[in-house]
PDB file of C-alpha atoms in Angstrom:
ATOM      1  CA  TRP A  11       0.000   0.000   0.000  1.00 77.00           C
ATOM      2  CA  LEU A  12       2.899   2.376   0.649  1.00 77.00           C
ATOM      3  CA  PRO A  13       3.896   3.160  -2.980  1.00 79.00           C
ATOM      4  CA  LYS A  14       0.211   3.701  -3.834  1.00 82.00           C
ATOM      5  CA  ALA A  15      -0.186   6.080  -0.901  1.00 83.00           C
ATOM      6  CA  HIS A  16       2.962   7.975  -1.891  1.00 81.00           C
ATOM      7  CA  VAL A  17       1.987   8.350  -5.538  1.00 81.00           C
ATOM      8  CA  GLU A  18      -1.647   9.315  -4.986  1.00 84.00           C
ATOM      9  CA  ALA A  19      -1.017  11.688  -2.064  1.00 86.00           C
ATOM     10  CA  PRO A  20      -0.396  15.425  -2.543  1.00 89.00           C
ATOM     11  CA  ILE A  21       3.165  16.622  -2.097  1.00 87.00           C
ATOM     12  CA  ALA A  22       2.654  17.574   1.572  1.00 87.00           C
ATOM     13  CA  GLY A  23       1.243  14.112   2.301  1.00 88.00           C
ATOM     14  CA  SER A  24       4.152  12.383   0.568  1.00 87.00           C
ATOM     15  CA  MET A  25       6.738  14.425   2.460  1.00 89.00           C
ATOM     16  CA  VAL A  26       5.080  13.881   5.859  1.00 90.00           C
ATOM     17  CA  LEU A  27       4.597  10.167   5.158  1.00 88.00           C
ATOM     18  CA  ALA A  28       8.244   9.695   4.140  1.00 86.00           C
ATOM     19  CA  ALA A  29       9.846  11.938   6.762  1.00 87.00           C
ATOM     20  CA  VAL A  30       7.657  11.366   9.836  1.00 89.00           C
ATOM     21  CA  LEU A  31       5.139   8.521   9.654  1.00 88.00           C
ATOM     22  CA  LEU A  32       7.554   5.866   8.358  1.00 86.00           C
ATOM     23  CA  LYS A  33       9.959   6.789  11.146  1.00 88.00           C
ATOM     24  CA  LEU A  34       7.126   6.527  13.656  1.00 90.00           C
ATOM     25  CA  GLY A  35       6.587   2.979  12.433  1.00 87.00           C
ATOM     26  CA  GLY A  36      10.297   2.196  12.849  1.00 87.00           C
ATOM     27  CA  TYR A  37      10.237   3.630  16.369  1.00 89.00           C
ATOM     28  CA  GLY A  38       7.210   1.463  17.154  1.00 89.00           C
ATOM     29  CA  ILE A  39       9.047  -1.659  15.967  1.00 87.00           C
ATOM     30  CA  ILE A  40      12.029  -0.762  18.177  1.00 86.00           C
ATOM     31  CA  ARG A  41       9.830  -0.275  21.240  1.00 86.00           C
ATOM     32  CA  MET A  42       7.516  -3.258  20.701  1.00 85.00           C
ATOM     33  CA  THR A  43      10.009  -5.938  19.617  1.00 79.00           C
ATOM     34  CA  PRO A  44      10.886  -8.086  22.656  1.00 76.00           C
ATOM     35  CA  THR A  45      14.579  -8.554  23.434  1.00 71.00           C
ATOM     36  CA  ASN A  46      14.152 -12.327  23.826  1.00 71.00           C
ATOM     37  CA  ILE A  47      12.394 -12.874  20.497  1.00 71.00           C
ATOM     38  CA  SER A  48      12.822 -16.429  19.176  1.00 68.00           C
ATOM     39  CA  THR A  49      15.225 -17.094  16.338  1.00 68.00           C
ATOM     40  CA  THR A  50      12.551 -19.097  14.487  1.00 71.00           C
ATOM     41  CA  LEU A  51      10.652 -15.822  14.068  1.00 77.00           C
ATOM     42  CA  ILE A  52      13.692 -13.638  13.334  1.00 84.00           C
ATOM     43  CA  TYR A  53      15.008 -15.731  10.426  1.00 86.00           C
ATOM     44  CA  PRO A  54      12.002 -15.470   8.082  1.00 88.00           C
ATOM     45  CA  MET A  55      11.388 -11.805   8.965  1.00 88.00           C
ATOM     46  CA  ILE A  56      14.961 -10.719   8.249  1.00 89.00           C
ATOM     47  CA  ALA A  57      15.034 -12.857   5.103  1.00 90.00           C
ATOM     48  CA  MET A  58      11.886 -11.107   3.863  1.00 91.00           C
ATOM     49  CA  ALA A  59      13.238  -7.656   4.775  1.00 91.00           C
ATOM     50  CA  THR A  60      16.603  -8.114   3.035  1.00 92.00           C
ATOM     51  CA  TRP A  61      14.973  -9.759   0.014  1.00 93.00           C
ATOM     52  CA  GLY A  62      12.575  -6.822  -0.119  1.00 91.00           C
ATOM     53  CA  VAL A  63      15.545  -4.456  -0.456  1.00 92.00           C
ATOM     54  CA  ILE A  64      16.621  -6.258  -3.632  1.00 94.00           C
ATOM     55  CA  MET A  65      13.118  -6.596  -5.078  1.00 94.00           C
ATOM     56  CA  THR A  66      12.209  -2.940  -4.559  1.00 93.00           C
ATOM     57  CA  GLY A  67      15.557  -1.936  -6.068  1.00 93.00           C
ATOM     58  CA  LEU A  68      14.896  -4.030  -9.161  1.00 94.00           C
ATOM     59  CA  THR A  69      11.421  -2.491  -9.355  1.00 92.00           C
ATOM     60  CA  CYS A  70      12.980   0.981  -9.278  1.00 92.00           C
ATOM     61  CA  LEU A  71      15.175   0.108 -12.245  1.00 92.00           C
ATOM     62  CA  ARG A  72      12.052  -0.509 -14.348  1.00 90.00           C
ATOM     63  CA  LYS A  73       9.908   2.394 -13.113  1.00 88.00           C
ATOM     64  CA  THR A  74       9.075   5.227 -15.507  1.00 88.00           C
ATOM     65  CA  ASP A  75       7.019   7.181 -12.944  1.00 89.00           C
ATOM     66  CA  LEU A  76       9.414   9.404 -10.951  1.00 90.00           C
ATOM     67  CA  LYS A  77       7.249   9.587  -7.835  1.00 90.00           C
ATOM     68  CA  ALA A  78       6.670   5.816  -7.814  1.00 90.00           C
ATOM     69  CA  LEU A  79      10.422   5.274  -8.192  1.00 92.00           C
ATOM     70  CA  ILE A  80      11.143   7.400  -5.098  1.00 92.00           C
ATOM     71  CA  ALA A  81       8.337   5.620  -3.206  1.00 90.00           C
ATOM     72  CA  TYR A  82       9.749   2.144  -3.906  1.00 92.00           C
ATOM     73  CA  SER A  83      13.210   3.417  -2.957  1.00 92.00           C
ATOM     74  CA  SER A  84      11.745   4.502   0.364  1.00 90.00           C
ATOM     75  CA  VAL A  85      10.300   1.023   0.919  1.00 89.00           C
ATOM     76  CA  GLY A  86      13.685  -0.567   0.204  1.00 90.00           C
ATOM     77  CA  HIS A  87      15.499   1.546   2.760  1.00 90.00           C
ATOM     78  CA  MET A  88      12.892   0.718   5.389  1.00 89.00           C
ATOM     79  CA  GLY A  89      13.634  -2.967   4.769  1.00 90.00           C
ATOM     80  CA  LEU A  90      17.131  -2.391   6.145  1.00 91.00           C
ATOM     81  CA  VAL A  91      15.687  -0.587   9.155  1.00 92.00           C
ATOM     82  CA  ALA A  92      13.216  -3.400   9.867  1.00 90.00           C
ATOM     83  CA  SER A  93      15.924  -6.069   9.690  1.00 91.00           C
ATOM     84  CA  ALA A  94      18.183  -4.087  12.037  1.00 90.00           C
ATOM     85  CA  THR A  95      15.496  -3.484  14.649  1.00 89.00           C
ATOM     86  CA  LEU A  96      14.685  -7.208  14.860  1.00 87.00           C
ATOM     87  CA  ILE A  97      18.232  -8.106  15.938  1.00 86.00           C
ATOM     88  CA  GLN A  98      17.903  -5.836  19.012  1.00 83.00           C
ATOM     89  CA  THR A  99      21.577  -5.035  19.656  1.00 86.00           C
ATOM     90  CA  PRO A 100      22.814  -1.530  20.552  1.00 88.00           C
ATOM     91  CA  TRP A 101      24.782  -1.339  17.298  1.00 90.00           C
ATOM     92  CA  SER A 102      21.786  -2.326  15.158  1.00 90.00           C
ATOM     93  CA  ILE A 103      19.388   0.048  16.936  1.00 91.00           C
ATOM     94  CA  SER A 104      21.913   2.878  16.531  1.00 91.00           C
ATOM     95  CA  GLY A 105      22.256   2.158  12.799  1.00 91.00           C
ATOM     96  CA  ALA A 106      18.482   1.965  12.364  1.00 92.00           C
ATOM     97  CA  VAL A 107      17.936   5.338  14.068  1.00 92.00           C
ATOM     98  CA  ILE A 108      20.680   7.003  12.000  1.00 92.00           C
ATOM     99  CA  LEU A 109      19.317   5.583   8.741  1.00 93.00           C
ATOM    100  CA  MET A 110      15.753   6.609   9.620  1.00 93.00           C
ATOM    101  CA  ILE A 111      16.810  10.215  10.236  1.00 92.00           C
ATOM    102  CA  ALA A 112      18.979  10.306   7.106  1.00 92.00           C
ATOM    103  CA  HIS A 113      16.304   8.716   4.942  1.00 92.00           C
ATOM    104  CA  GLY A 114      13.632  11.043   6.310  1.00 92.00           C
ATOM    105  CA  LEU A 115      15.535  14.074   5.067  1.00 93.00           C
ATOM    106  CA  THR A 116      16.641  12.508   1.773  1.00 93.00           C
ATOM    107  CA  SER A 117      13.305  10.989   0.783  1.00 92.00           C
ATOM    108  CA  SER A 118      11.384  14.153   1.642  1.00 92.00           C
ATOM    109  CA  MET A 119      13.865  16.144  -0.453  1.00 93.00           C
ATOM    110  CA  LEU A 120      13.425  13.807  -3.431  1.00 93.00           C
ATOM    111  CA  PHE A 121       9.631  13.970  -3.262  1.00 93.00           C
ATOM    112  CA  CYS A 122       9.768  17.760  -3.151  1.00 92.00           C
ATOM    113  CA  LEU A 123      12.130  17.879  -6.151  1.00 92.00           C
ATOM    114  CA  ALA A 124       9.869  15.511  -8.084  1.00 91.00           C
ATOM    115  CA  ASN A 125       6.880  17.726  -7.357  1.00 91.00           C
ATOM    116  CA  MET A 126       8.753  20.801  -8.623  1.00 90.00           C
ATOM    117  CA  LEU A 127       9.301  19.046 -11.940  1.00 88.00           C
ATOM    118  CA  TYR A 128       5.677  17.882 -12.013  1.00 89.00           C
ATOM    119  CA  GLU A 129       4.425  21.460 -11.559  1.00 86.00           C
ATOM    120  CA  ARG A 130       6.421  22.505 -14.622  1.00 84.00           C
ATOM    121  CA  THR A 131       5.885  19.545 -16.931  1.00 85.00           C
ATOM    122  CA  ASN A 132       2.457  18.260 -15.740  1.00 84.00           C
ATOM    123  CA  THR A 133       3.753  14.697 -15.976  1.00 84.00           C
ATOM    124  CA  ARG A 134       5.636  12.258 -13.768  1.00 86.00           C
ATOM    125  CA  MET A 135       7.185  10.308 -16.635  1.00 87.00           C
ATOM    126  CA  LEU A 136      10.993  10.325 -16.498  1.00 86.00           C
ATOM    127  CA  ILE A 137      11.400  10.557 -20.263  1.00 83.00           C
ATOM    128  CA  ALA A 138       9.373  13.805 -20.349  1.00 83.00           C
ATOM    129  CA  MET A 139      11.565  15.458 -17.698  1.00 84.00           C
ATOM    130  CA  ARG A 140      14.934  15.130 -19.398  1.00 83.00           C
ATOM    131  CA  GLY A 141      17.295  18.060 -19.835  1.00 82.00           C
ATOM    132  CA  MET A 142      16.165  19.959 -16.736  1.00 84.00           C
ATOM    133  CA  HIS A 143      19.748  21.068 -16.132  1.00 84.00           C
ATOM    134  CA  LYS A 144      19.331  23.600 -18.951  1.00 82.00           C
ATOM    135  CA  ALA A 145      16.055  24.960 -17.575  1.00 81.00           C
ATOM    136  CA  MET A 146      16.929  24.931 -13.846  1.00 84.00           C
ATOM    137  CA  PRO A 147      20.725  24.744 -13.447  1.00 85.00           C
ATOM    138  CA  LEU A 148      20.722  25.664  -9.752  1.00 87.00           C
ATOM    139  CA  MET A 149      18.213  22.953  -8.912  1.00 88.00           C
ATOM    140  CA  THR A 150      20.531  20.377 -10.497  1.00 90.00           C
ATOM    141  CA  SER A 151      22.917  20.768  -7.561  1.00 91.00           C
ATOM    142  CA  TYR A 152      20.122  19.814  -5.161  1.00 93.00           C
ATOM    143  CA  TRP A 153      19.206  16.862  -7.372  1.00 93.00           C
ATOM    144  CA  LEU A 154      22.832  15.750  -7.163  1.00 93.00           C
ATOM    145  CA  ILE A 155      22.896  16.088  -3.359  1.00 92.00           C
ATOM    146  CA  ALA A 156      19.635  14.153  -2.981  1.00 93.00           C
ATOM    147  CA  SER A 157      20.690  11.389  -5.398  1.00 93.00           C
ATOM    148  CA  LEU A 158      24.113  10.923  -3.809  1.00 93.00           C
ATOM    149  CA  THR A 159      22.751  10.821  -0.270  1.00 93.00           C
ATOM    150  CA  ASN A 160      20.077   8.350  -1.416  1.00 92.00           C
ATOM    151  CA  LEU A 161      22.789   5.970  -2.632  1.00 90.00           C
ATOM    152  CA  ALA A 162      24.761   6.507   0.625  1.00 89.00           C
ATOM    153  CA  LEU A 163      27.817   8.316  -0.687  1.00 89.00           C
ATOM    154  CA  PRO A 164      30.689   8.609   1.838  1.00 87.00           C
ATOM    155  CA  PRO A 165      30.841  10.350   4.271  1.00 86.00           C
ATOM    156  CA  THR A 166      27.101  11.084   4.543  1.00 90.00           C
ATOM    157  CA  ILE A 167      25.058   9.840   7.483  1.00 90.00           C
ATOM    158  CA  ASN A 168      23.174   7.519   5.110  1.00 91.00           C
ATOM    159  CA  LEU A 169      26.384   5.527   4.652  1.00 92.00           C
ATOM    160  CA  ILE A 170      27.086   5.433   8.392  1.00 91.00           C
ATOM    161  CA  GLY A 171      23.636   4.035   9.096  1.00 92.00           C
ATOM    162  CA  GLU A 172      23.853   1.449   6.310  1.00 93.00           C
ATOM    163  CA  ILE A 173      27.363   0.338   7.329  1.00 93.00           C
ATOM    164  CA  GLN A 174      26.227  -0.174  10.926  1.00 93.00           C
ATOM    165  CA  ILE A 175      23.226  -2.204   9.790  1.00 93.00           C
ATOM    166  CA  MET A 176      25.279  -4.268   7.326  1.00 93.00           C
ATOM    167  CA  THR A 177      27.914  -4.977   9.988  1.00 93.00           C
ATOM    168  CA  THR A 178      25.273  -6.072  12.491  1.00 93.00           C
ATOM    169  CA  LEU A 179      23.558  -8.312   9.961  1.00 92.00           C
ATOM    170  CA  PHE A 180      26.901  -9.835   8.934  1.00 93.00           C
ATOM    171  CA  ASN A 181      27.776 -10.602  12.564  1.00 92.00           C
ATOM    172  CA  TRP A 182      24.348 -12.179  12.993  1.00 89.00           C
ATOM    173  CA  SER A 183      24.579 -14.220   9.770  1.00 87.00           C
ATOM    174  CA  PRO A 184      27.385 -13.909   7.158  1.00 91.00           C
ATOM    175  CA  LEU A 185      24.942 -14.882   4.391  1.00 90.00           C
ATOM    176  CA  THR A 186      23.167 -11.534   4.680  1.00 91.00           C
ATOM    177  CA  ILE A 187      26.168  -9.694   3.187  1.00 92.00           C
ATOM    178  CA  MET A 188      25.177 -10.968  -0.267  1.00 92.00           C
ATOM    179  CA  MET A 189      21.687  -9.487   0.052  1.00 92.00           C
ATOM    180  CA  THR A 190      22.726  -6.152   1.533  1.00 92.00           C
ATOM    181  CA  ALA A 191      25.653  -5.669  -0.872  1.00 93.00           C
ATOM    182  CA  MET A 192      23.434  -6.431  -3.861  1.00 94.00           C
ATOM    183  CA  GLY A 193      20.779  -4.051  -2.536  1.00 93.00           C
ATOM    184  CA  ALA A 194      23.341  -1.261  -2.076  1.00 92.00           C
ATOM    185  CA  THR A 195      24.643  -1.759  -5.620  1.00 94.00           C
ATOM    186  CA  ILE A 196      21.159  -1.648  -7.141  1.00 94.00           C
ATOM    187  CA  THR A 197      20.365   1.476  -5.097  1.00 93.00           C
ATOM    188  CA  ALA A 198      23.409   3.217  -6.537  1.00 93.00           C
ATOM    189  CA  ILE A 199      22.412   2.251 -10.078  1.00 94.00           C
ATOM    190  CA  TYR A 200      18.836   3.534  -9.994  1.00 94.00           C
ATOM    191  CA  SER A 201      19.783   6.689  -8.043  1.00 93.00           C
ATOM    192  CA  LEU A 202      22.329   7.698 -10.688  1.00 93.00           C
ATOM    193  CA  GLN A 203      19.946   6.646 -13.454  1.00 92.00           C
ATOM    194  CA  MET A 204      17.244   8.892 -11.953  1.00 92.00           C
ATOM    195  CA  PHE A 205      19.625  11.855 -11.774  1.00 93.00           C
ATOM    196  CA  MET A 206      20.978  11.443 -15.296  1.00 92.00           C
ATOM    197  CA  THR A 207      17.543  10.864 -16.862  1.00 90.00           C
ATOM    198  CA  THR A 208      15.991  13.995 -15.353  1.00 89.00           C
ATOM    199  CA  GLN A 209      18.972  16.341 -15.702  1.00 88.00           C
ATOM    200  CA  GLN A 210      20.903  15.288 -18.809  1.00 86.00           C
ATOM    201  CA  GLY A 211      19.887  15.317 -22.462  1.00 79.00           C
ATOM    202  CA  HIS A 212      17.874  17.774 -24.540  1.00 79.00           C
ATOM    203  CA  LEU A 213      14.779  19.566 -23.337  1.00 78.00           C
ATOM    204  CA  THR A 214      11.482  18.375 -24.741  1.00 74.00           C
ATOM    205  CA  LYS A 215       9.286  20.778 -26.711  1.00 71.00           C
ATOM    206  CA  ASP A 216       6.882  21.140 -23.788  1.00 67.00           C
ATOM    207  CA  SER A 217       9.708  21.886 -21.330  1.00 66.00           C
ATOM    208  CA  LYS A 218      11.384  24.728 -23.211  1.00 63.00           C
ATOM    209  CA  GLU A 219       9.128  27.296 -21.525  1.00 68.00           C
ATOM    210  CA  THR A 220       9.967  25.988 -18.057  1.00 76.00           C
ATOM    211  CA  TYR A 221      10.421  28.791 -15.548  1.00 76.00           C
ATOM    212  CA  PRO A 222      13.486  28.718 -13.272  1.00 78.00           C
ATOM    213  CA  ALA A 223      13.501  27.770  -9.616  1.00 80.00           C
ATOM    214  CA  GLN A 224      11.852  30.240  -7.261  1.00 85.00           C
ATOM    215  CA  THR A 225      13.293  31.516  -3.986  1.00 87.00           C
ATOM    216  CA  ARG A 226      10.660  29.594  -2.017  1.00 89.00           C
ATOM    217  CA  GLU A 227      11.670  26.331  -3.663  1.00 88.00           C
ATOM    218  CA  LEU A 228      15.381  26.935  -3.159  1.00 90.00           C
ATOM    219  CA  LEU A 229      14.761  27.685   0.527  1.00 93.00           C
ATOM    220  CA  ILE A 230      12.864  24.410   0.952  1.00 91.00           C
ATOM    221  CA  MET A 231      15.785  22.531  -0.603  1.00 92.00           C
ATOM    222  CA  LEU A 232      18.261  24.355   1.621  1.00 93.00           C
ATOM    223  CA  LEU A 233      16.272  23.350   4.707  1.00 93.00           C
ATOM    224  CA  HIS A 234      16.652  19.718   3.624  1.00 92.00           C
ATOM    225  CA  ALA A 235      20.292  19.826   2.543  1.00 92.00           C
ATOM    226  CA  LEU A 236      21.580  21.817   5.536  1.00 93.00           C
ATOM    227  CA  PRO A 237      20.585  19.256   8.229  1.00 91.00           C
ATOM    228  CA  ILE A 238      22.112  16.459   6.125  1.00 90.00           C
ATOM    229  CA  LEU A 239      25.382  18.399   5.943  1.00 90.00           C
ATOM    230  CA  LEU A 240      25.381  19.323   9.634  1.00 90.00           C
ATOM    231  CA  LEU A 241      24.641  15.753  10.757  1.00 90.00           C
ATOM    232  CA  THR A 242      27.359  14.458   8.450  1.00 88.00           C
ATOM    233  CA  LEU A 243      29.891  16.829  10.007  1.00 87.00           C
ATOM    234  CA  ASN A 244      28.765  16.119  13.593  1.00 82.00           C
ATOM    235  CA  LEU A 245      26.975  12.792  14.005  1.00 74.00           C
ATOM    236  CA  GLU A 246      26.899  13.184  17.809  1.00 74.00           C
ATOM    237  CA  LEU A 247      23.911  15.517  17.360  1.00 70.00           C
ATOM    238  CA  ILE A 248      21.742  12.406  16.876  1.00 65.00           C
ATOM    239  CA  TYR A 249      22.834  10.906  20.168  1.00 58.00           C
TER     240      TYR A 249
END
């Protein structure tokens, strides 16, 4: 239901759902999961969560709807959070909290950027949004920041959270490294593909009259990018 809710919701609903409500669900899992949960229950749940990371990533590679692509990406990242919270170790809980905060900022930023393109092109199809670098060159820098943090580029807090979760899962079961490594690779591929499809190439005929980014929109992007930068420079703010 989550990708449907993301795609059909207005931009404010998508941003609140990605940045706040998903994190509320992760917090609920952390608080409600018992510390002495049986391994017979953990194994299938973590297997489903890590497999979900790969499946949502492969779905993103085939998506032509920009908003649906970001929604499935959001689901994939929450699969890592769910698998980390089930292990119930201090290292895994720390990684889950860091990734939830990082993903809340990144996903909300991507949804807002997608809506800015939708307001100008009246479509969510990736092929109709190409060449936006020529129409909105300043906004391309924010697209780059959002895409790179989504794929967990070093030294962003997204990478720190994912590394902690991957390390915890590997210590719990070495087999999980194949799933998490494959999921991280697919995430990098579709994040770069999304950036290059929307920003590179020639403008379509309908996009040549696109107006540049407004001050209000640039301020919204700054309010997303600045916390990501500050948390990257000083991760102790989370603790």
